[in-house]
Coordinates of C-alpha atoms and ligand atoms in Angstrom, one line a residue:
M1 CA 20.0 -0.5 -11.7
P2 CA 22.8 -2.5 -13.6
I3 CA 26.5 -1.7 -12.5
T4 CA 29.0 0.1 -14.7
K5 CA 32.4 -1.7 -14.8
T6 CA 35.2 0.8 -14.1
T7 CA 38.4 1.3 -12.1
E8 CA 37.1 4.9 -11.3
K9 CA 37.0 5.3 -7.5
V10 CA 33.7 6.9 -5.9
D11 CA 34.4 10.3 -4.8
I12 CA 32.9 10.7 -1.1
N13 CA 32.9 14.8 -1.7
K14 CA 30.0 14.1 -4.2
R15 CA 28.1 11.7 -1.5
R16 CA 24.7 12.9 -0.7
I17 CA 21.9 12.2 2.0
I18 CA 19.4 12.5 -1.0
N19 CA 20.2 12.4 -4.8
G20 CA 23.6 10.8 -4.4
A21 CA 25.1 8.7 -7.3
D22 CA 23.6 5.1 -8.0
A23 CA 27.0 3.5 -7.5
D24 CA 27.6 5.2 -4.1
V25 CA 24.6 3.7 -2.4
I26 CA 26.3 0.4 -1.7
Q27 CA 29.8 1.3 -1.1
L28 CA 30.1 1.9 2.5
Y29 CA 33.5 3.0 2.6
P30 CA 35.0 5.8 2.4
M31 CA 32.3 7.6 4.5
R32 CA 31.1 11.1 4.5
H33 CA 28.4 11.4 6.8
T34 CA 30.3 9.8 9.9
F35 CA 27.6 11.0 12.2
A36 CA 25.5 8.0 10.8
W37 CA 28.3 5.3 11.6
E38 CA 28.5 6.8 15.1
A39 CA 24.8 6.7 15.6
Y40 CA 25.1 3.0 14.2
N41 CA 27.7 2.0 16.7
T42 CA 26.1 3.9 19.5
G43 CA 22.8 1.8 18.8
N44 CA 24.7 -1.4 18.9
A45 CA 26.2 -0.5 22.3
N46 CA 22.9 0.3 23.6
H47 CA 21.1 -3.0 22.5
W48 CA 18.4 -4.3 24.8
L49 CA 15.5 -6.6 24.7
P50 CA 12.2 -6.4 26.6
T51 CA 12.2 -9.6 27.9
E52 CA 15.4 -9.1 30.0
I53 CA 13.5 -6.4 32.1
S54 CA 11.4 -8.0 35.0
M55 CA 7.8 -7.3 35.0
Q56 CA 7.1 -9.3 38.2
K57 CA 6.4 -6.2 40.6
D58 CA 4.6 -4.4 37.9
I59 CA 2.2 -7.6 37.8
E60 CA 1.7 -7.7 41.6
E61 CA 1.0 -4.0 41.4
W62 CA -1.5 -4.1 38.4
K63 CA -3.4 -7.1 40.0
S64 CA -3.7 -5.2 43.3
P65 CA -7.1 -3.7 43.6
T66 CA -5.7 -0.8 45.8
F67 CA -2.3 -0.3 44.8
L68 CA -2.7 2.2 42.0
T69 CA -5.6 4.9 41.6
D70 CA -8.3 4.6 38.9
D71 CA -6.5 7.8 37.2
E72 CA -3.4 5.9 37.4
R73 CA -4.5 2.7 35.7
K74 CA -6.0 4.9 32.9
A75 CA -3.0 6.9 32.4
L76 CA -0.9 3.8 31.9
K77 CA -3.6 2.3 29.6
T78 CA -3.9 5.5 27.5
V79 CA -0.1 5.9 27.2
L80 CA 0.2 2.5 26.0
G81 CA -2.8 3.1 23.7
F82 CA -0.5 5.9 22.1
F83 CA 2.6 4.1 22.3
T84 CA 1.6 0.8 20.6
T85 CA 1.2 2.1 17.3
A86 CA 3.5 5.1 17.4
D87 CA 6.6 3.0 16.6
S88 CA 4.9 0.9 13.8
I89 CA 4.1 4.1 12.1
A90 CA 7.7 5.3 12.9
A91 CA 9.0 2.2 11.4
N92 CA 7.0 2.1 8.5
N93 CA 8.5 5.6 7.8
V94 CA 12.1 4.6 8.2
V95 CA 11.6 1.6 5.7
L96 CA 9.2 3.1 3.1
A97 CA 10.3 6.8 3.0
M98 CA 13.6 7.2 4.5
Y99 CA 15.4 4.2 3.4
R100 CA 14.3 4.5 -0.2
H101 CA 15.1 8.0 -1.0
I102 CA 18.4 8.2 1.5
T103 CA 21.3 7.5 -0.8
S104 CA 24.5 7.7 1.7
P105 CA 25.0 4.2 2.6
E106 CA 26.3 4.8 6.0
C107 CA 22.9 6.6 6.6
R108 CA 21.5 3.5 5.3
M109 CA 23.2 1.3 7.9
Y110 CA 21.9 3.2 10.6
L111 CA 18.4 3.2 9.3
L112 CA 18.7 -0.7 9.4
R113 CA 19.6 -0.4 13.0
Q114 CA 16.9 2.2 14.0
A115 CA 14.2 0.0 12.0
Y116 CA 14.9 -3.0 14.3
E117 CA 14.9 -0.7 17.3
E118 CA 11.3 0.4 16.3
A119 CA 10.4 -3.3 16.1
I120 CA 11.8 -3.7 19.7
H121 CA 10.0 -0.9 20.8
T122 CA 6.6 -2.3 19.7
H123 CA 7.8 -5.5 21.2
A124 CA 8.3 -3.6 24.3
Y125 CA 4.6 -2.3 24.6
Q126 CA 3.3 -5.7 23.4
Y127 CA 5.4 -7.2 26.5
I128 CA 3.7 -5.0 29.0
V129 CA 0.2 -5.4 27.8
E130 CA 0.8 -8.9 28.0
S131 CA 2.5 -9.2 31.0
L132 CA -0.2 -7.2 32.9
G133 CA -3.0 -9.0 31.1
L134 CA -4.6 -6.1 29.5
D135 CA -7.1 -6.2 27.0
E136 CA -4.9 -6.2 23.6
G137 CA -7.9 -5.0 21.3
E138 CA -8.6 -2.5 23.8
I139 CA -5.1 -1.1 23.9
F140 CA -3.9 -1.6 20.4
N141 CA -7.2 -0.2 18.8
M142 CA -7.1 3.0 21.0
Y143 CA -5.4 5.1 17.9
R144 CA -8.6 4.6 16.3
E145 CA -11.0 5.0 19.4
V146 CA -9.8 7.7 21.3
D147 CA -9.8 11.3 19.9
A148 CA -6.7 12.5 21.2
I149 CA -4.3 9.9 20.0
Y150 CA -6.5 9.6 16.7
N151 CA -5.9 13.1 16.0
K152 CA -2.0 12.9 16.1
D153 CA -1.5 10.0 14.2
S154 CA -4.0 11.1 11.5
F155 CA -1.9 14.3 11.5
I156 CA 1.4 12.3 11.0
L157 CA -0.2 9.8 8.5
S158 CA -1.7 12.5 6.4
F159 CA 2.0 13.3 5.4
N160 CA 2.7 10.0 3.9
E161 CA 0.4 10.7 1.1
G162 CA 2.9 11.1 -1.7
I163 CA 6.1 10.0 -0.3
F164 CA 4.8 6.3 0.1
N165 CA 3.8 6.4 -3.6
P166 CA 6.0 3.8 -5.3
E167 CA 6.3 6.2 -8.2
F168 CA 7.7 9.2 -5.8
K169 CA 11.2 9.9 -6.5
T170 CA 13.4 12.9 -5.1
G171 CA 15.3 14.8 -7.7
T172 CA 12.9 17.8 -8.1
F173 CA 12.7 20.9 -5.9
E174 CA 9.3 20.2 -5.2
N175 CA 9.9 16.6 -4.2
D176 CA 12.9 17.3 -2.2
Q177 CA 11.2 19.7 -0.1
K178 CA 8.4 17.1 0.3
F179 CA 11.3 14.5 1.7
L180 CA 12.4 17.4 4.1
E181 CA 8.9 17.8 5.2
N182 CA 8.7 14.1 5.8
M183 CA 11.7 14.4 8.0
V184 CA 10.3 17.3 10.1
I185 CA 7.2 15.6 10.5
F186 CA 8.8 12.0 11.6
S187 CA 11.8 13.5 13.4
L188 CA 11.0 16.7 15.1
I189 CA 7.4 16.0 15.6
L190 CA 6.5 12.1 16.0
E191 CA 9.9 11.0 17.8
G192 CA 10.6 14.6 19.1
I193 CA 7.5 15.8 20.4
F194 CA 4.7 13.3 20.3
F195 CA 6.4 10.8 22.5
Y196 CA 7.3 13.1 25.4
S197 CA 3.9 13.6 27.6
S198 CA 3.6 10.0 27.5
F199 CA 7.5 9.7 28.6
A200 CA 7.0 12.2 31.3
V201 CA 3.8 10.1 32.6
M202 CA 5.9 6.9 32.9
F203 CA 8.8 8.8 34.8
G204 CA 6.0 10.2 36.9
F205 CA 5.0 6.4 37.8
Q206 CA 8.9 5.9 38.0
R207 CA 9.3 8.7 40.5
Q208 CA 6.5 7.2 42.7
N209 CA 8.2 3.9 42.6
K210 CA 5.2 2.3 40.7
M211 CA 5.2 0.0 37.6
V212 CA 8.8 0.3 37.7
G213 CA 9.2 -2.4 35.0
S214 CA 7.0 -0.8 32.5
A215 CA 8.8 2.5 33.2
E216 CA 12.4 0.9 32.8
Q217 CA 11.2 -0.6 29.3
I218 CA 10.2 3.3 28.4
Q219 CA 13.5 4.5 29.6
Y220 CA 15.4 2.4 27.3
I221 CA 12.9 3.2 24.5
M222 CA 13.5 6.9 25.4
R223 CA 17.3 6.5 25.2
D224 CA 16.7 4.9 21.6
E225 CA 14.5 7.4 20.6
S226 CA 16.9 10.3 21.3
Q227 CA 19.6 8.9 19.3
H228 CA 16.7 8.7 16.5
L229 CA 15.8 12.4 17.0
N230 CA 19.7 13.2 16.9
F231 CA 19.9 11.3 13.6
G232 CA 17.1 13.1 12.0
I233 CA 18.3 16.5 13.2
N234 CA 21.9 15.5 11.5
I235 CA 20.0 14.4 8.3
I236 CA 18.1 17.6 8.2
N237 CA 21.0 19.7 8.8
T238 CA 23.2 17.9 6.5
I239 CA 20.6 18.4 3.5
K240 CA 20.7 21.8 4.4
E241 CA 24.2 22.3 3.6
E242 CA 24.2 19.9 0.7
E243 CA 20.9 21.6 -0.9
P244 CA 20.6 25.0 1.0
E245 CA 18.3 26.2 -2.0
L246 CA 15.7 23.8 -0.3
W247 CA 15.7 25.8 3.1
T248 CA 13.6 28.5 1.6
P249 CA 12.1 31.3 3.9
E250 CA 8.6 29.8 2.9
F251 CA 9.6 26.2 3.9
Q252 CA 11.0 27.4 7.0
A253 CA 7.7 29.1 8.0
H254 CA 6.1 25.9 7.0
A255 CA 8.2 24.0 9.3
I256 CA 7.5 26.3 12.1
D257 CA 3.8 25.9 11.3
L258 CA 3.8 22.4 11.4
V259 CA 5.6 22.2 15.0
R260 CA 3.2 24.6 16.3
Q261 CA 0.0 22.5 15.0
A262 CA 2.0 19.4 16.8
V263 CA 2.5 21.4 19.8
D264 CA -1.4 22.0 19.9
L265 CA -2.2 18.5 19.2
E266 CA 0.0 17.2 22.0
A267 CA -1.2 19.7 24.6
T268 CA -4.5 18.7 23.7
F269 CA -3.8 14.9 23.9
A270 CA -2.7 15.7 27.7
A271 CA -5.5 17.8 28.6
E272 CA -7.9 15.2 27.4
V273 CA -6.5 12.0 28.4
F274 CA -5.1 13.5 32.2
P275 CA -8.1 15.8 32.7
K276 CA -7.4 15.9 36.3
G277 CA -3.6 16.0 36.0
I278 CA -1.5 13.0 37.1
F279 CA 1.6 12.9 39.7
G280 CA 1.5 16.8 40.1
M281 CA 1.4 17.5 36.3
N282 CA -1.6 19.5 35.0
A283 CA -2.6 20.4 31.6
D284 CA -0.8 23.8 31.9
G285 CA 2.4 22.0 33.0
F286 CA 2.2 19.7 30.3
R287 CA 1.6 22.6 27.7
K288 CA 4.8 24.4 28.9
Y289 CA 6.8 21.3 28.7
I290 CA 5.8 20.4 25.4
E291 CA 6.4 24.0 24.3
H292 CA 9.8 24.0 26.1
I293 CA 10.9 20.7 24.1
A294 CA 9.3 22.2 20.7
D295 CA 11.9 25.3 21.0
R296 CA 14.5 23.0 21.7
R297 CA 13.8 20.8 18.4
L298 CA 13.5 24.0 16.5
A299 CA 16.7 25.5 17.5
R300 CA 18.8 22.3 17.0
V301 CA 17.6 22.8 13.1
G302 CA 18.4 26.3 13.4
L303 CA 14.7 28.1 13.3
P304 CA 13.5 30.6 15.9
L305 CA 12.2 29.8 19.2
Q306 CA 8.5 30.2 19.4
Y307 CA 7.5 29.9 23.2
N308 CA 10.3 30.8 25.3
A309 CA 8.7 28.5 28.0
T310 CA 10.9 27.4 30.8
N311 CA 10.7 23.6 31.7
P312 CA 8.1 23.0 34.4
F313 CA 9.4 19.3 34.5
P314 CA 13.1 19.8 35.1
W315 CA 13.7 16.3 36.4
M316 CA 12.5 15.4 32.8
S317 CA 15.7 17.2 31.2
E318 CA 17.9 14.9 33.9
A319 CA 16.1 12.0 32.6
I320 CA 16.8 12.8 29.0
D321 CA 20.0 14.8 29.1
L322 CA 22.4 12.8 26.8
N323 CA 25.5 13.6 28.9
K324 CA 23.9 11.9 32.1
E325 CA 23.0 8.9 29.9
K326 CA 25.5 6.7 31.2
N327 CA 24.9 7.3 34.6
F328 CA 21.5 6.8 34.1
F329 CA 21.6 3.6 32.6
E330 CA 24.6 2.4 34.6
T331 CA 22.9 -0.4 36.3
R332 CA 22.4 -1.9 33.1
V333 CA 24.2 -5.3 32.2
T334 CA 26.2 -4.5 29.4
E335 CA 27.1 -7.8 27.6
Y336 CA 26.1 -6.6 24.3
K337 CA 29.1 -4.0 24.6
V338 CA 31.9 -6.7 25.1
G339 CA 30.6 -9.1 22.5
G340 CA 31.3 -12.7 23.9
T341 CA 31.2 -15.9 22.3
L342 CA 28.3 -17.2 20.4
D343 CA 26.7 -20.2 21.8
W344 CA 24.7 -22.2 19.1
Ligands
FE1 FE1 12.1 6.0 16.5

């Protein structure tokens, strides 16, 4: 798109999450969607790398023939089987759907940060697999071999048809709703629901003081993911304000239906991959927990609660609660926050 030579300044009141003016896309300041800039700065302050976390204790525990039970070993491999491809799916969606169609430059700034974080997460899973000497072919291919993972990933990927098409453009009622649907699928469901039984399993390990390096990797990922989810919810809610005509009763019913399908897929995943339960969490507990977090996601975008399930894993909400995040992560070295000199 060629630029027009003009002294006329960008009117930020016309800035839009989608369908904004072309010139607006490359002018960061002045900002309208300040939540995105805050998320960008939080992401930078939370920067971490998988290689900074010691995996030595995990390596010894994994090598020991008796330290972990067979069920624990299977659980760790299966959650890695889900995780290893999930963040690649998320990264593709950030770059090939969200970045292409979001016209707010401050939101695009955050998406660049988010895309990098998704890469760090995939790196973390690779680092765990490599450190423990797991069979890469087995773990990374699980999404095509284990029904419960395949069904979740197929559900998500089926919604990429259309929006990943290079011809796809927002600007019509139908396509703008398609974009909103994409946000429901990727933020509320993939980042907000499909990670959470696996997060709970990793916290189960941590609570037993087992595989603490792997669990710490996942803690950092969960902290990043809760920011991704917050950002996605802000995007949905801001589009609702900017283009209220999209948020029809039919669309709301559709979003609720998608979330309900996702809850069933996630509960089935937990029941199938942990058939005997794990760390005191059984299939019924997982379902209640998933229903509880699904209700929280629905409430954040103004949709009615579907389950009213009480949280059977209250220790998870403590781990996730963003207000406690600082205490939770306070053991972390914070050199990224203070900057420091570059040493070439
Ligand atoms: Fe993410």
